[in-house]
Amino acid sequence: MEIDEEVCQLAKVPMFSKLDKSKLRLIAFTSEALHYQPGEILFKKGEPADSAFVVLSGEVEVLADTHGEDLVAAVRGANSLIGEMAVITTDPRSATLRARDDVEVLRIGDDVFIKLLTENPEVSLDVMRQLSSKLAESQTAYETLQDKLRASGG
Amino acid sequence: MEIDEEVCQLAKVPMFSKLDKSKLRLIAFTSEALHYQPGEILFKKGEPADSAFVVLSGEVEVLADTHGEDLVAAVRGANSLIGEMAVITTDPRSATLRARDDVEVLRIGDDVFIKLLTENPEVSLDVMRQLSSKLAESQTAYETLQDKLRASGG
């Protein structure tokens, strides 16, 4: 993808929409556009993390680590930030992520991502909003499962 | 509590430890120290959110909203940030929080809290770290429950 084209695409991502053009160009220069086929793994739980991703198109599945078949715990669509948790905590990946369909992502290296957060409060707040929403969603999934377990007499 | 005493206490909270004394004094001036007895509710799920809290001492239970008795989904101890999610997303409270024992918290109003985040990247990063850890913890709780449900034949 050409840099100018990538800058235009980045400007459409809500979490970057308030950044000026020079900052968008910097992200475009230092990031990498990647494509995944349906079923392809972006990263696996337990792996070390060296980058965060922004979903540009397609959907990515967050897989729960259960002792049986893969279970889709959540789905992240266009404009979602993924893989940011492990970069922020410097812990290994907490979940396996898999492309549900044709997926296009922007891969942002850990150093660039942390710099982006510390230098741009509006990006930082957006990341906190996304993390908070994911946490609320995870809590609701837990409560639903708890009700199901209770109903099954577990 | 005297302001100087409160500043000393704030400096011991890891998320504030890198702030200079003038900023700590500002937090101390604009925040409020509150005490809760065992079993007392800090806030209820669904309520509008006007503040975040830092636990200074004691433990706070995060209650899951299940159709039965109260279920403790997580426990937050000293130095934990609580109630920040709803302030960041401006959504209603996503869970009910209850004092497990004698609890002392610092109540920070929403405007002051958001200003603290946008003006201090190191505080912001710490909040992102805490949110990420809570999300990883919630995912693990979900996976454990999923395994339990599978074992019970649900």
Tab-separated table of C-alpha atoms in Angstrom:
chain	number	residue	atom	x	y	z
A	1	MET	CA	0.000	0.000	0.000
A	2	GLU	CA	1.284	3.525	-0.769
A	3	ILE	CA	2.058	5.718	2.259
A	4	ASP	CA	-0.501	8.389	1.277
A	5	GLU	CA	-3.173	5.752	0.822
A	6	GLU	CA	-2.265	4.255	4.196
A	7	VAL	CA	-2.454	7.692	5.857
A	8	CYS	CA	-5.972	8.153	4.445
A	9	GLN	CA	-6.966	4.733	5.778
A	10	LEU	CA	-5.457	5.477	9.212
A	11	ALA	CA	-7.365	8.777	9.429
A	12	LYS	CA	-10.612	6.760	9.192
A	13	VAL	CA	-9.726	4.631	12.247
A	14	PRO	CA	-11.569	6.357	15.142
A	15	MET	CA	-8.704	5.948	17.644
A	16	PHE	CA	-6.338	7.819	15.275
A	17	SER	CA	-8.849	10.312	13.870
A	18	LYS	CA	-7.665	13.207	16.072
A	19	LEU	CA	-3.991	12.825	15.165
A	20	ASP	CA	-2.454	15.302	12.754
A	21	LYS	CA	-1.138	14.181	9.369
A	22	SER	CA	2.538	14.103	10.423
A	23	LYS	CA	1.744	11.634	13.203
A	24	LEU	CA	-0.366	9.499	10.863
A	25	ARG	CA	2.526	9.430	8.385
A	26	LEU	CA	4.846	8.304	11.176
A	27	ILE	CA	2.466	5.436	12.075
A	28	ALA	CA	2.149	4.531	8.381
A	29	PHE	CA	5.953	4.503	7.982
A	30	THR	CA	6.633	2.428	11.072
A	31	SER	CA	3.724	-0.005	10.841
A	32	GLU	CA	3.102	-2.941	8.528
A	33	ALA	CA	-0.112	-3.956	6.720
A	34	LEU	CA	-0.715	-7.722	6.968
A	35	HIS	CA	-3.314	-10.044	5.479
A	36	TYR	CA	-4.657	-13.257	6.981
A	37	GLN	CA	-6.752	-15.981	5.336
A	38	PRO	CA	-9.835	-17.401	7.100
A	39	GLY	CA	-8.680	-19.716	9.916
A	40	GLU	CA	-5.139	-18.315	10.049
A	41	ILE	CA	-3.686	-17.625	13.505
A	42	LEU	CA	-2.484	-14.056	14.228
A	43	PHE	CA	-0.808	-15.135	17.484
A	44	LYS	CA	-1.099	-17.840	20.111
A	45	LYS	CA	-1.730	-17.644	23.855
A	46	GLY	CA	1.560	-17.764	25.783
A	47	GLU	CA	3.706	-16.282	22.998
A	48	PRO	CA	5.815	-13.203	23.770
A	49	ALA	CA	4.244	-10.005	22.417
A	50	ASP	CA	6.121	-7.554	20.215
A	51	SER	CA	3.236	-5.714	18.558
A	52	ALA	CA	-0.365	-4.512	18.705
A	53	PHE	CA	-2.754	-4.593	15.722
A	54	VAL	CA	-5.580	-2.464	14.395
A	55	VAL	CA	-8.185	-4.417	12.404
A	56	LEU	CA	-8.681	-2.609	9.088
A	57	SER	CA	-11.190	-5.070	7.599
A	58	GLY	CA	-12.629	-8.502	8.336
A	59	GLU	CA	-13.232	-10.118	11.715
A	60	VAL	CA	-10.866	-11.685	14.234
A	61	GLU	CA	-11.898	-14.323	16.794
A	62	VAL	CA	-10.587	-14.317	20.373
A	63	LEU	CA	-10.352	-17.991	21.375
A	64	ALA	CA	-10.929	-19.205	24.929
A	65	ASP	CA	-8.453	-21.776	26.186
A	66	THR	CA	-10.763	-24.639	27.215
A	67	HIS	CA	-9.977	-28.348	27.472
A	68	GLY	CA	-11.887	-29.275	24.355
A	69	GLU	CA	-12.591	-27.685	20.996
A	70	ASP	CA	-11.819	-24.016	20.348
A	71	LEU	CA	-14.393	-21.685	21.826
A	72	VAL	CA	-14.895	-18.193	20.406
A	73	ALA	CA	-15.029	-15.893	23.452
A	74	ALA	CA	-15.297	-12.640	21.461
A	75	VAL	CA	-15.147	-11.256	17.915
A	76	ARG	CA	-13.319	-8.035	16.959
A	77	GLY	CA	-14.301	-6.188	13.780
A	78	ALA	CA	-12.978	-3.240	11.772
A	79	ASN	CA	-11.279	-0.444	13.785
A	80	SER	CA	-10.795	-2.683	16.835
A	81	LEU	CA	-7.472	-2.647	18.583
A	82	ILE	CA	-6.189	-6.173	19.274
A	83	GLY	CA	-3.114	-7.601	20.954
A	84	GLU	CA	-2.607	-4.391	22.949
A	85	MET	CA	-2.968	-6.042	26.387
A	86	ALA	CA	0.272	-8.043	26.327
A	87	VAL	CA	2.191	-5.069	24.892
A	88	ILE	CA	0.950	-2.857	27.739
A	89	THR	CA	1.588	-5.394	30.518
A	90	THR	CA	4.685	-6.977	28.855
A	91	ASP	CA	3.142	-10.352	29.775
A	92	PRO	CA	2.820	-13.179	27.230
A	93	ARG	CA	-0.263	-13.225	24.948
A	94	SER	CA	-3.363	-13.955	27.072
A	95	ALA	CA	-5.411	-15.503	24.242
A	96	THR	CA	-5.105	-17.000	20.758
A	97	LEU	CA	-6.461	-14.799	17.941
A	98	ARG	CA	-7.714	-16.298	14.663
A	99	ALA	CA	-8.942	-14.718	11.432
A	100	ARG	CA	-12.645	-15.465	10.933
A	101	ASP	CA	-12.610	-14.343	7.282
A	102	ASP	CA	-10.227	-12.369	5.056
A	103	VAL	CA	-8.582	-10.057	7.531
A	104	GLU	CA	-6.441	-6.998	6.965
A	105	VAL	CA	-4.585	-5.564	9.965
A	106	LEU	CA	-2.037	-2.903	10.691
A	107	ARG	CA	0.796	-4.257	12.814
A	108	ILE	CA	2.330	-1.641	15.143
A	109	GLY	CA	5.586	-2.569	16.920
A	110	ASP	CA	5.575	-2.392	20.747
A	111	ASP	CA	7.947	0.604	21.041
A	112	VAL	CA	5.999	2.686	18.504
A	113	PHE	CA	2.698	1.702	20.150
A	114	ILE	CA	3.825	2.693	23.685
A	115	LYS	CA	5.252	5.986	22.302
A	116	LEU	CA	1.928	6.606	20.548
A	117	LEU	CA	0.112	6.162	23.882
A	118	THR	CA	2.425	8.281	26.018
A	119	GLU	CA	2.581	11.161	23.495
A	120	ASN	CA	-1.116	11.291	22.578
A	121	PRO	CA	-3.564	11.454	25.498
A	122	GLU	CA	-6.555	11.168	23.152
A	123	VAL	CA	-5.248	7.860	21.738
A	124	SER	CA	-4.518	6.720	25.294
A	125	LEU	CA	-8.070	7.521	26.434
A	126	ASP	CA	-9.487	5.663	23.449
A	127	VAL	CA	-7.381	2.593	24.308
A	128	MET	CA	-8.671	2.797	27.909
A	129	ARG	CA	-12.232	3.020	26.585
A	130	GLN	CA	-11.690	-0.075	24.418
A	131	LEU	CA	-10.093	-2.003	27.312
A	132	SER	CA	-12.974	-1.006	29.618
A	133	SER	CA	-15.582	-2.112	27.062
A	134	LYS	CA	-13.800	-5.439	26.575
A	135	LEU	CA	-13.704	-5.931	30.347
A	136	ALA	CA	-17.436	-5.172	30.679
A	137	GLU	CA	-18.122	-7.604	27.803
A	138	SER	CA	-15.992	-10.297	29.480
A	139	GLN	CA	-17.811	-9.772	32.799
A	140	THR	CA	-21.181	-10.187	31.057
A	141	ALA	CA	-19.973	-13.398	29.339
A	142	TYR	CA	-18.872	-14.692	32.771
A	143	GLU	CA	-22.258	-13.880	34.318
A	144	THR	CA	-24.131	-15.583	31.449
A	145	LEU	CA	-22.006	-18.705	31.873
A	146	GLN	CA	-22.522	-18.619	35.658
A	147	ASP	CA	-26.310	-18.582	35.145
A	148	LYS	CA	-26.009	-21.464	32.668
A	149	LEU	CA	-23.921	-23.470	35.155
A	150	ARG	CA	-26.445	-22.809	37.919
A	151	ALA	CA	-29.330	-23.894	35.647
A	152	SER	CA	-27.451	-27.108	34.810
A	153	GLY	CA	-27.073	-27.803	38.549
A	154	GLY	CA	-23.280	-27.278	38.496
B	1	MET	CA	-6.841	13.384	57.300
B	2	GLU	CA	-4.401	16.305	57.018
B	3	ILE	CA	-3.338	17.269	53.477
B	4	ASP	CA	0.362	16.559	54.125
B	5	GLU	CA	-0.465	13.172	55.589
B	6	GLU	CA	-2.681	12.444	52.576
B	7	VAL	CA	0.126	13.473	50.161
B	8	CYS	CA	2.488	11.009	51.909
B	9	GLN	CA	-0.128	8.262	51.598
B	10	LEU	CA	-0.730	9.088	47.887
B	11	ALA	CA	3.013	8.927	47.152
B	12	LYS	CA	2.971	5.288	48.331
B	13	VAL	CA	0.274	4.320	45.777
B	14	PRO	CA	2.287	2.857	42.839
B	15	MET	CA	0.120	4.515	40.138
B	16	PHE	CA	0.861	7.950	41.645
B	17	SER	CA	4.450	7.312	42.742
B	18	LYS	CA	6.001	9.137	39.771
B	19	LEU	CA	3.947	12.311	40.213
B	20	ASP	CA	5.628	15.352	41.726
B	21	LYS	CA	4.498	16.765	45.061
B	22	SER	CA	2.422	19.601	43.552
B	23	LYS	CA	0.319	17.109	41.592
B	24	LEU	CA	-0.094	14.888	44.647
B	25	ARG	CA	-1.265	17.931	46.637
B	26	LEU	CA	-3.798	18.698	43.917
B	27	ILE	CA	-5.162	15.128	44.074
B	28	ALA	CA	-5.243	15.315	47.874
B	29	PHE	CA	-7.135	18.646	47.755
B	30	THR	CA	-9.682	17.519	45.188
B	31	SER	CA	-10.251	13.948	46.401
B	32	GLU	CA	-12.094	12.611	49.407
B	33	ALA	CA	-11.088	9.847	51.836
B	34	LEU	CA	-14.038	7.539	52.588
B	35	HIS	CA	-14.496	4.595	54.945
B	36	TYR	CA	-16.774	1.611	54.458
B	37	GLN	CA	-17.808	-1.044	56.990
B	38	PRO	CA	-17.711	-4.763	56.066
B	39	GLY	CA	-20.657	-5.511	53.758
B	40	GLU	CA	-21.264	-1.883	52.798
B	41	ILE	CA	-21.892	-1.153	49.115
B	42	LEU	CA	-19.559	1.342	47.374
B	43	PHE	CA	-21.776	1.475	44.282
B	44	LYS	CA	-24.328	-0.651	42.453
B	45	LYS	CA	-24.365	-2.012	38.917
B	46	GLY	CA	-26.387	0.281	36.643
B	47	GLU	CA	-25.828	3.462	38.641
B	48	PRO	CA	-24.369	6.509	36.861
B	49	ALA	CA	-20.667	6.974	37.599
B	50	ASP	CA	-19.204	10.245	38.867
B	51	SER	CA	-15.956	9.025	40.421
B	52	ALA	CA	-13.141	6.484	40.498
B	53	PHE	CA	-11.579	5.133	43.708
B	54	VAL	CA	-8.156	4.032	44.862
B	55	VAL	CA	-8.220	1.390	47.610
B	56	LEU	CA	-5.962	2.601	50.438
B	57	SER	CA	-6.596	-0.314	52.808
B	58	GLY	CA	-8.899	-3.317	53.133
B	59	GLU	CA	-10.453	-5.384	50.348
B	60	VAL	CA	-13.326	-4.706	47.984
B	61	GLU	CA	-15.422	-7.430	46.299
B	62	VAL	CA	-16.574	-7.164	42.673
B	63	LEU	CA	-19.959	-8.918	42.575
B	64	ALA	CA	-21.207	-10.813	39.532
B	65	ASP	CA	-24.829	-10.236	38.614
B	66	THR	CA	-26.223	-13.775	38.661
B	67	HIS	CA	-29.803	-14.904	39.257
B	68	GLY	CA	-29.150	-16.229	42.724
B	69	GLU	CA	-26.999	-15.263	45.676
B	70	ASP	CA	-24.195	-12.737	45.270
B	71	LEU	CA	-21.138	-14.195	43.619
B	72	VAL	CA	-17.714	-12.646	44.188
B	73	ALA	CA	-16.107	-12.417	40.729
B	74	ALA	CA	-12.927	-10.653	41.885
B	75	VAL	CA	-11.334	-9.031	44.943
B	76	ARG	CA	-9.370	-5.761	44.834
B	77	GLY	CA	-6.840	-4.977	47.567
B	78	ALA	CA	-4.722	-1.999	48.600
B	79	ASN	CA	-3.469	0.256	45.754
B	80	SER	CA	-6.062	-1.096	43.300
B	81	LEU	CA	-7.940	1.325	41.155
B	82	ILE	CA	-11.687	0.612	41.173
B	83	GLY	CA	-14.683	2.164	39.463
B	84	GLU	CA	-12.509	3.620	36.704
B	85	MET	CA	-14.204	1.722	33.845
B	86	ALA	CA	-17.534	3.563	33.938
B	87	VAL	CA	-15.774	6.928	34.326
B	88	ILE	CA	-13.659	6.216	31.237
B	89	THR	CA	-16.535	4.912	29.085
B	90	THR	CA	-19.208	7.218	30.652
B	91	ASP	CA	-21.436	4.120	30.787
B	92	PRO	CA	-23.328	3.140	33.964
B	93	ARG	CA	-21.494	1.025	36.578
B	94	SER	CA	-20.857	-2.464	35.147
B	95	ALA	CA	-20.735	-4.245	38.524
B	96	THR	CA	-21.672	-3.840	42.192
B	97	LEU	CA	-18.732	-3.285	44.559
B	98	ARG	CA	-18.906	-4.256	48.242
B	99	ALA	CA	-16.494	-3.798	51.141
B	100	ARG	CA	-15.188	-7.179	52.324
B	101	ASP	CA	-13.741	-5.752	55.548
B	102	ASP	CA	-12.955	-2.259	56.886
B	103	VAL	CA	-12.147	-0.389	53.704
B	104	GLU	CA	-10.533	2.992	53.215
B	105	VAL	CA	-10.669	4.514	49.725
B	106	LEU	CA	-9.783	7.738	48.027
B	107	ARG	CA	-12.672	9.026	45.929
B	108	ILE	CA	-11.544	10.978	42.835
B	109	GLY	CA	-14.227	12.889	40.904
B	110	ASP	CA	-14.609	12.051	37.202
B	111	ASP	CA	-13.302	15.391	35.860
B	112	VAL	CA	-10.183	15.303	38.065
B	113	PHE	CA	-9.604	11.649	37.191
B	114	ILE	CA	-9.802	12.210	33.406
B	115	LYS	CA	-7.537	15.284	33.722
B	116	LEU	CA	-5.076	13.173	35.730
B	117	LEU	CA	-5.004	10.615	32.881
B	118	THR	CA	-4.664	13.058	30.003
B	119	GLU	CA	-1.938	15.134	31.710
B	120	ASN	CA	0.162	12.262	33.080
B	121	PRO	CA	1.131	9.553	30.567
B	122	GLU	CA	2.731	7.437	33.308
B	123	VAL	CA	-0.569	7.345	35.270
B	124	SER	CA	-2.395	6.599	32.031
B	125	LEU	CA	-0.080	3.658	31.245
B	126	ASP	CA	-0.542	2.316	34.753
B	127	VAL	CA	-4.328	2.469	34.372
B	128	MET	CA	-4.012	0.603	31.036
B	129	ARG	CA	-1.845	-2.005	32.770
B	130	GLN	CA	-4.449	-2.456	35.502
B	131	LEU	CA	-7.305	-2.699	32.974
B	132	SER	CA	-5.319	-5.252	30.923
B	133	SER	CA	-4.596	-7.365	34.013
B	134	LYS	CA	-8.267	-7.270	35.032
B	135	LEU	CA	-9.257	-8.327	31.510
B	136	ALA	CA	-6.769	-11.239	31.534
B	137	GLU	CA	-8.097	-12.256	34.979
B	138	SER	CA	-11.701	-12.101	33.727
B	139	GLN	CA	-10.805	-14.210	30.654
B	140	THR	CA	-9.216	-16.848	32.914
B	141	ALA	CA	-12.315	-16.900	35.164
B	142	TYR	CA	-14.459	-17.388	32.031
B	143	GLU	CA	-12.274	-20.273	30.828
B	144	THR	CA	-12.362	-21.960	34.257
B	145	LEU	CA	-16.158	-21.697	34.304
B	146	GLN	CA	-16.356	-23.026	30.730
B	147	ASP	CA	-14.349	-26.104	31.754
B	148	LYS	CA	-16.621	-26.581	34.803
B	149	LEU	CA	-19.709	-26.356	32.585
B	150	ARG	CA	-18.254	-28.864	30.144
B	151	ALA	CA	-17.419	-31.256	33.025
B	152	SER	CA	-20.987	-30.959	34.323
B	153	GLY	CA	-22.275	-31.876	30.841
B	154	GLY	CA	-23.762	-28.395	30.219
